[in-house]
Coordinates of C-alpha atoms and ligand atoms in Angstrom, one line a residue:
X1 CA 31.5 74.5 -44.1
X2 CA 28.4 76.6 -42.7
X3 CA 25.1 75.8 -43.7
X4 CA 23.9 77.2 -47.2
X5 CA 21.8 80.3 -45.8
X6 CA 18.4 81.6 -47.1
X7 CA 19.5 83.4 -49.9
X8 CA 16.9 86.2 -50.2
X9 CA 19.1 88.2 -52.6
X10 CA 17.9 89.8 -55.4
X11 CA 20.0 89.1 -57.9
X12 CA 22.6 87.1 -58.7
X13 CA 20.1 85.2 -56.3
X14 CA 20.1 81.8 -55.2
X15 CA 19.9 78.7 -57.5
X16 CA 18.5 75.7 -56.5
X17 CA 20.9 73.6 -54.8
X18 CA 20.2 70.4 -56.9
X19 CA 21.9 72.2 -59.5
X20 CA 24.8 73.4 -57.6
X21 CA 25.7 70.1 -56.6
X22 CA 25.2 68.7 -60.5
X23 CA 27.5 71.4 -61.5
X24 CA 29.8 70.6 -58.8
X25 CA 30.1 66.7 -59.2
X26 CA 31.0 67.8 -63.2
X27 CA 33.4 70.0 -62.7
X28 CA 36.5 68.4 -63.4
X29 CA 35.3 66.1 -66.2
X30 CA 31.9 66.9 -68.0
X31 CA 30.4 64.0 -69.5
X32 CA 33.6 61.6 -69.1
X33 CA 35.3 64.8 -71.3
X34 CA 38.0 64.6 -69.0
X35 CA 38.0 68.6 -68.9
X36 CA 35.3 71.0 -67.4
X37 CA 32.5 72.7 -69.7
X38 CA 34.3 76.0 -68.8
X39 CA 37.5 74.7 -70.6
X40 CA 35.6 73.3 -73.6
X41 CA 35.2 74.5 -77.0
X42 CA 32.4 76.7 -77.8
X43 CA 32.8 75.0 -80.9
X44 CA 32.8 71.4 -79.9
X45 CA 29.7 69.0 -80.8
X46 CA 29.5 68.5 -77.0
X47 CA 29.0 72.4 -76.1
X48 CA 26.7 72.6 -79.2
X49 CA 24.6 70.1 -77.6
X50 CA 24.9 71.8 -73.7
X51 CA 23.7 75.4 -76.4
X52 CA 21.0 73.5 -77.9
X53 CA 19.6 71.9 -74.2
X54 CA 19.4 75.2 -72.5
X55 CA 17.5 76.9 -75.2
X56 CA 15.3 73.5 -75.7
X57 CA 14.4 73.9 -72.3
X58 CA 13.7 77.1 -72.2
X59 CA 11.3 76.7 -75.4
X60 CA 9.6 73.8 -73.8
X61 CA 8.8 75.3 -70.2
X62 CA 7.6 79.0 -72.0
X63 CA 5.9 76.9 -74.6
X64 CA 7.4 79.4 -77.4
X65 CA 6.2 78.5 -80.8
X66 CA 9.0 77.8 -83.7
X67 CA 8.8 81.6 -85.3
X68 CA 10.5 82.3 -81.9
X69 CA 14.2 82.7 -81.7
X70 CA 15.8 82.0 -78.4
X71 CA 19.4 83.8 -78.2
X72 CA 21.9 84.0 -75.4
X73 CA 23.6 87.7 -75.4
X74 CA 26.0 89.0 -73.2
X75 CA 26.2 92.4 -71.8
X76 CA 23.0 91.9 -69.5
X77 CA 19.4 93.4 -69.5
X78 CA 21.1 96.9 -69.8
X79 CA 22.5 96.1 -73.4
X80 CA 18.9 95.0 -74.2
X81 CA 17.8 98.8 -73.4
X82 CA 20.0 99.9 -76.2
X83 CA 20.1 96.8 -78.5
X84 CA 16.2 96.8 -78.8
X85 CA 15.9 100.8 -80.0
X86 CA 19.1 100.4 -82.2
X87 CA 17.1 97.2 -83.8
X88 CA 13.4 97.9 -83.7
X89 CA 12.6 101.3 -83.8
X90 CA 13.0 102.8 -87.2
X91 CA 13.2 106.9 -88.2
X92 CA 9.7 107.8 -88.4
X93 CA 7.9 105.8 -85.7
X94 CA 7.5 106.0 -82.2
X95 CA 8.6 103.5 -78.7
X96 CA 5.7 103.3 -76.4
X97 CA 7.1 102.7 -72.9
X98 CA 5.1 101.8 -69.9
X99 CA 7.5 102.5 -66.9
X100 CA 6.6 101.1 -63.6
X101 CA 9.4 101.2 -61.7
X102 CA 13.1 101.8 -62.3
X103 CA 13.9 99.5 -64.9
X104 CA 11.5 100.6 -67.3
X105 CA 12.7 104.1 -66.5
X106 CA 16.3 103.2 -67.2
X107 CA 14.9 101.7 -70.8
X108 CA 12.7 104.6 -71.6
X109 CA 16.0 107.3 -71.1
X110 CA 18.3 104.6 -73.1
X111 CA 15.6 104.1 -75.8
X112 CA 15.1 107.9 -75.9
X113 CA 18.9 108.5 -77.7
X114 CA 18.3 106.7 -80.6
X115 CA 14.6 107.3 -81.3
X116 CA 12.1 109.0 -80.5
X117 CA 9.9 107.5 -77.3
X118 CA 6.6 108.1 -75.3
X119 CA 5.4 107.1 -71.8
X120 CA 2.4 105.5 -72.4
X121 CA 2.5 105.6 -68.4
X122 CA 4.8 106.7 -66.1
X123 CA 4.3 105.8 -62.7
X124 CA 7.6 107.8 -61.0
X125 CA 5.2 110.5 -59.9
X126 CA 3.5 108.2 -57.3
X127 CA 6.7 106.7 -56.4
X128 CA 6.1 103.4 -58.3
X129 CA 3.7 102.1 -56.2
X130 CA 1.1 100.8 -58.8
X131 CA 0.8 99.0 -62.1
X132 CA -2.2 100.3 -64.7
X133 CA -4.8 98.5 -65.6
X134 CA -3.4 97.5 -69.3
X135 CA -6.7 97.6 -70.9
X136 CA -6.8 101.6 -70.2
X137 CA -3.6 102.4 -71.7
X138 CA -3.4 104.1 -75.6
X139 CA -0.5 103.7 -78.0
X140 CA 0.8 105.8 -80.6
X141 CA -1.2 105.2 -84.2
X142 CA 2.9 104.8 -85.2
X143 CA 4.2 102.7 -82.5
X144 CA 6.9 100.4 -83.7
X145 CA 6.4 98.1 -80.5
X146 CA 4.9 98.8 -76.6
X147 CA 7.4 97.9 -73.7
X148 CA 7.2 97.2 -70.6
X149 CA 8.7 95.4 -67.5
X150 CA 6.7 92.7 -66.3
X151 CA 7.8 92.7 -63.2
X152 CA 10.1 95.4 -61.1
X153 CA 12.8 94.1 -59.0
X154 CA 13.1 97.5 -56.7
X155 CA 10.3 98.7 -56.7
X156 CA 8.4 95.1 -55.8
X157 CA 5.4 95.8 -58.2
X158 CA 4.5 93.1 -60.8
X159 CA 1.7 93.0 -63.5
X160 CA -0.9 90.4 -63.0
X161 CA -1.9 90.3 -66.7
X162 CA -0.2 90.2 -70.0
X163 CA -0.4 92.9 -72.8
X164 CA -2.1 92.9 -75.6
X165 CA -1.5 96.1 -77.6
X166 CA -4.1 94.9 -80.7
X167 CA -1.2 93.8 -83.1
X168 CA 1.7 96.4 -82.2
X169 CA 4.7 94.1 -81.3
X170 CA 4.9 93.7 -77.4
X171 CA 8.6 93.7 -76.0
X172 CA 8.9 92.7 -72.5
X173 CA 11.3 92.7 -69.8
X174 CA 10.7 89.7 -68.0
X175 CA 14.4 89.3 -66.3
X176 CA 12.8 89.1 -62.9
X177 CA 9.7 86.7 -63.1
X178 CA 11.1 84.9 -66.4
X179 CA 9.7 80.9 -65.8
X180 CA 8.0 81.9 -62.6
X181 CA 4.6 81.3 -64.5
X182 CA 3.5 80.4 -67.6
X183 CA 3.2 82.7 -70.8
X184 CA 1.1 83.0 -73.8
X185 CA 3.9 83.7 -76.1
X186 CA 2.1 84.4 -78.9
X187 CA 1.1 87.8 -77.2
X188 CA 4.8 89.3 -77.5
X189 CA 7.4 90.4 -80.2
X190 CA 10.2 89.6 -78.1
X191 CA 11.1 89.0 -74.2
X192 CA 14.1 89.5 -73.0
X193 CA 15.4 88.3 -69.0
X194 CA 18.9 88.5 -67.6
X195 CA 19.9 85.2 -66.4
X196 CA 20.6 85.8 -62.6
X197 CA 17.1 85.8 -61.1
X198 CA 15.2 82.8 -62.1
X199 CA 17.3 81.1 -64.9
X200 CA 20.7 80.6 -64.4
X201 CA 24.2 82.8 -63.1
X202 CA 24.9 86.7 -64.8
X203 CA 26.5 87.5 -67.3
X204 CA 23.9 85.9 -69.7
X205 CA 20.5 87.2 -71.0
X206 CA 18.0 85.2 -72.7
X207 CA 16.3 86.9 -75.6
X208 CA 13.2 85.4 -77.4
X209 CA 12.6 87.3 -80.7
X210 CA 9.4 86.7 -83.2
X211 CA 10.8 86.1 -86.8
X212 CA 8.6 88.7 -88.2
X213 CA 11.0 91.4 -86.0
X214 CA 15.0 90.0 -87.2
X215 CA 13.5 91.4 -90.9
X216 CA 13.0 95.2 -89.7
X217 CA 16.5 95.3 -88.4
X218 CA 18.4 98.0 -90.4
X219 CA 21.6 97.3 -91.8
X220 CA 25.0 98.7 -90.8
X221 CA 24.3 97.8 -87.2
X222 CA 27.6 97.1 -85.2
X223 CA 28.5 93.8 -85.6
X224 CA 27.7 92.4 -81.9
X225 CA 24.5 94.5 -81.3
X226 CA 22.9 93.2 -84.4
X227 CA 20.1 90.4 -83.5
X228 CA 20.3 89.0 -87.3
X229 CA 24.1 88.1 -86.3
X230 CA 22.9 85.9 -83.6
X231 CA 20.0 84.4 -85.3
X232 CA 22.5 83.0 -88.1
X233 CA 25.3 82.2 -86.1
X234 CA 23.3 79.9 -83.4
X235 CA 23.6 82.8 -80.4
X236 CA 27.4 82.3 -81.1
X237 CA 28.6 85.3 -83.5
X238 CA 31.5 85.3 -80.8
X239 CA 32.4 83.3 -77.7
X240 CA 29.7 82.7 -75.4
X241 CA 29.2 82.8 -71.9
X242 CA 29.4 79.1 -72.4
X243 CA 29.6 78.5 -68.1
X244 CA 26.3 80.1 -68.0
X245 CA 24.4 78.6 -71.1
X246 CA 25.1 75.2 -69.5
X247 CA 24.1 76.0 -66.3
X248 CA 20.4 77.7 -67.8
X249 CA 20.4 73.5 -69.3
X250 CA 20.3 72.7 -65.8
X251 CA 17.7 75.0 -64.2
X252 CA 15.6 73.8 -67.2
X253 CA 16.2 70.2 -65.5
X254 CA 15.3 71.2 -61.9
X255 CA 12.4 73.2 -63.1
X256 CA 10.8 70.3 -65.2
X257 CA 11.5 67.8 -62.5
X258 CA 9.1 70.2 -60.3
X259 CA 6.7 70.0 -62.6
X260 CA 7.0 73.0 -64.9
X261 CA 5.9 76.8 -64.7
X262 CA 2.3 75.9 -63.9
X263 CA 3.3 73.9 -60.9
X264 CA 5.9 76.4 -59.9
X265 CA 3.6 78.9 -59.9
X266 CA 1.3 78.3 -57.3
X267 CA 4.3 77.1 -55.0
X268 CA 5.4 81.3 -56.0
X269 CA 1.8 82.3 -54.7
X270 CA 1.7 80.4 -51.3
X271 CA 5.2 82.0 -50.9
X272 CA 4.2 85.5 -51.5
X273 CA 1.2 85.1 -50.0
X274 CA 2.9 84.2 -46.2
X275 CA 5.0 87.1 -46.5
X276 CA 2.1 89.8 -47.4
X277 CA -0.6 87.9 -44.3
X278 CA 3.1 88.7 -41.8
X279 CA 3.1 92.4 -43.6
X280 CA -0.9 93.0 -43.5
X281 CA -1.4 91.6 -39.9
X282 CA 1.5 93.3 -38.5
X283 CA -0.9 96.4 -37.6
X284 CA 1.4 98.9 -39.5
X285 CA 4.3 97.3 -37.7
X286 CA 5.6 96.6 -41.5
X287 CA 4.8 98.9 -43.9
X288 CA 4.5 96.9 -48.1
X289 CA 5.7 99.7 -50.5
X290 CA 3.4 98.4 -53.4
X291 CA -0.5 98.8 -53.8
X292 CA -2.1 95.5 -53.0
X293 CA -3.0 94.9 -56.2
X294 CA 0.5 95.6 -57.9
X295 CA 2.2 93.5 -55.6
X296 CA 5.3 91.4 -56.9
X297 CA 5.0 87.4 -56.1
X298 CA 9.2 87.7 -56.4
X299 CA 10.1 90.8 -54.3
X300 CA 8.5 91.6 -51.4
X301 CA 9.4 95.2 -50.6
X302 CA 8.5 96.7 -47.0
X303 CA 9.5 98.9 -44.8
X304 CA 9.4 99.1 -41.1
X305 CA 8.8 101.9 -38.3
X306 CA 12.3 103.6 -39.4
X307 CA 15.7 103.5 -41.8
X308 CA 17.6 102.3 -38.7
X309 CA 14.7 100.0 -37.8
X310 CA 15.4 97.9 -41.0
X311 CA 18.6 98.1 -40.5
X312 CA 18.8 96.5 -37.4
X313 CA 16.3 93.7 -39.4
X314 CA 18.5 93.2 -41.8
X315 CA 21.8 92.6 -40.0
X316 CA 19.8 90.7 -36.9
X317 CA 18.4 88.2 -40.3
X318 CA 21.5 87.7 -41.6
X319 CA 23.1 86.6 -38.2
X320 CA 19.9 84.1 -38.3
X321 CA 21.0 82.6 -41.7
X322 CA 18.6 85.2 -44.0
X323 CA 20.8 87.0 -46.3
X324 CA 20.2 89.4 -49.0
X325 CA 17.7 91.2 -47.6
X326 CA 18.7 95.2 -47.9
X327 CA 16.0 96.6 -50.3
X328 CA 17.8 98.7 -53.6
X329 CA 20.7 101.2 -52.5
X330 CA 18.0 103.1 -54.5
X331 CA 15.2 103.3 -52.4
X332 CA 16.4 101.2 -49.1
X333 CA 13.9 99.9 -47.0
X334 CA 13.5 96.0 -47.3
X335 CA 13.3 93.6 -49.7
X336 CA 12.6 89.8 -50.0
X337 CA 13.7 88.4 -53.4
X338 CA 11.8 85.2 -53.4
X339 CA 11.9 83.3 -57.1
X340 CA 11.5 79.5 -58.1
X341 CA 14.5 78.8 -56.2
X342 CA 13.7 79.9 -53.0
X343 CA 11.9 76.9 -50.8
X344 CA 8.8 77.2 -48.9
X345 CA 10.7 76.5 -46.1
X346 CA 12.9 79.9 -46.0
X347 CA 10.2 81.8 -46.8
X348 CA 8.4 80.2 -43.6
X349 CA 11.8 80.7 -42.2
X350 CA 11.4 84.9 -42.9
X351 CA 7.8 85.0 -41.7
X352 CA 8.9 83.1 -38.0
X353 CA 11.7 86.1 -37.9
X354 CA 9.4 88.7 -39.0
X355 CA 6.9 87.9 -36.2
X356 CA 9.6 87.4 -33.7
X357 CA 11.5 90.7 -34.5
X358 CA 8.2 92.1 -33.9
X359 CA 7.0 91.4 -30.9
X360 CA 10.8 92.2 -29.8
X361 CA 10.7 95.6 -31.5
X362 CA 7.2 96.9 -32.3
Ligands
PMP401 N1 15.7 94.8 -65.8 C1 15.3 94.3 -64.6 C2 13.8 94.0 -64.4 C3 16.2 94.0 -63.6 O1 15.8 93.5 -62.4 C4 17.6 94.3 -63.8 C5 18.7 94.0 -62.8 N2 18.6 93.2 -62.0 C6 18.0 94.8 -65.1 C7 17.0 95.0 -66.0 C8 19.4 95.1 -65.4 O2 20.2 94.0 -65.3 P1 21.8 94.0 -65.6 O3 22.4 94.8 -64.5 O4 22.2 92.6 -65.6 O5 22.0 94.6 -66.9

């Protein structure tokens, strides 16, 4: 078999290789089981126990309080545009968005048909280049909650500060720096991440709800968007993704074995930080799309001198063993997806390349 490349993908992105292996070696028989986890019961004791690690771990390494709920929910992020409107925002009141990029944009339209919503910013005019200074920002007198994407996977902007919106219930998308630092969760009313960047495999989203919030959700909701259903039922009002619970258990592992989100966080800074000194000494060579400020520690999004310039980085990377690195179909240009999993050592890898390509090219 080749050598595992540097998976610079943005998501599903790479997941640490200890964990690959661990899933690997209990494939066949988990736990002496004598059958995988993927052909277990969602109802078995065992399962319950590989349910109740993952969301342990997750509680533990976030440092979420007990009045939090942590649920597993399929249908990705996307559902979470619709679920959190449908469950939160009442006739009468108001969703403050802050859209930075374009997956708060993508929640603010979804929001938008089944309440009424307001930009408390709206960066699109400027090409999401730029995250506001929080403390600046006003909210509707009848916001039911502020939301906002902590960090934007296109777009490569990332806030550097958490919200606080003076008691209105914070809801934050955090799928793409999710355990990449530490939180104060008592500052939100509920987070919610897709599994594929930082936590685990898709087709699993974590969502951590305040307790206060499960008792304003209206009745007559469709049984599977209904966050009171998964509260009562353990995250299980149907079959799981029961593949991808387990494997969240074991990213928990890995992650605590490094040390935990404090530790992991200044490994997330030295890595951004090669990648932006390559960027902001390469004399306009390579071009960073967001403000210096705003800059994402997890996706590093450049450009160079033209469209068929990157192109020619991205395919000449990918015969070198760096893979992923197209930016969005979206916007193109380039991106570097570079969370917990990604070692030092590819990222040092991507800066060697960048320089070399360079002096090549520029
Ligand atoms: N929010 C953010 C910040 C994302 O990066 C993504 C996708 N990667 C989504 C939402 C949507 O995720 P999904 O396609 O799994 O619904």
């Amino acid at each position: 078999m080749r050598d595992r490349v540097f998976n610079f993908s943005a998501g599903p992105a790479a997941i640490p290789t200890p964990v690959l292996e661990k899933a690997r070696d209990e494939l066949l028989s988990f736990e002496g089981s004598g059958m995988s986890i993927m052909e277990m019961s969602h109802r078995s004791a065992r399962f319950e126990e590989v349910l109740a690690k993952a969301a342990d771990g997750l509680r533990e390494l976030l440092a979420l309080p007990e009045h939090f709920h942590i649920l597993f929910i399929q249908g990705g992020p996307t559902l979470q545009f619709s679920m959190i409107p449908m469950n939160l925002l009442p006739p009468g009141q108001v969703a403050d968005h802050i859209v930075t990029g374009a997956w708060g944009a993508k929640a603010a339209i979804e929001a938008g048909k089944f309440g009424t919503i307001r930009r408390a910013f709206d960066g699109s005019a400027s090409g999401f280049t730029t995250v506001p200074d929080l403390g600046e920002l006003s909210f509707s007198p009848t916001a039911a909650f502020v939301q906002y994407t902590s960090n934007e996977t296109i777009d490569g902007v990332q806030f550097h500060e958490e919200l606080d919106a003076g008691g209105i219930p914070v809801v934050c998308d955090m799928s793409s720096d999710i355990l990449s630092r530490p939180i104060d969760a008592d500052k939100y009313g509920l987070i919610f991440a897709g599994a594929q960047k930082n936590i685990g495999p898709s087709g699993v989203t974590v969502v951590i709800i305040r307790e206060d919030l499960i008792e304003r959700v209206p009745d007559g909701l469709p049984y599977l968007l209904d966050y009171r259903e998964y509260v009562r039922q353990g995250s299980m009002p149907n079959t799981p993704n029961t593949w991808g619970i387990y494997l969240i258990g074991l990213v928990c592992d890995w992650l605590r074995e490094q040390g935990g989100v404090d530790v992991i966080e200044v490994r997330n800074r030295r890595k951004a930080a090669i990648l932006y000194d390559v960027i902001d000494s390469s004399e306009g060579f390579y071009t960073g799309h967001a403000d210096r400020g705003s800059r994402s520690l997890m996706n590093v999004t450049f450009r160079l001198p033209s469209a068929e310039i990157d192109e020619r980085f991205c395919i000449e990377a990918e015969a070198a063993g760096l893979d992923g690195l197209r930016g969005h179909r979206s916007v193109g240009g380039v991106r570097a997806s570079i969370y917990n999993a990604m070692p030092e050592s590819g990222v040092a890898a991507l800066a060697d390349f960048m320089s070399d390509f360079m002096h090549r090219n520029g």
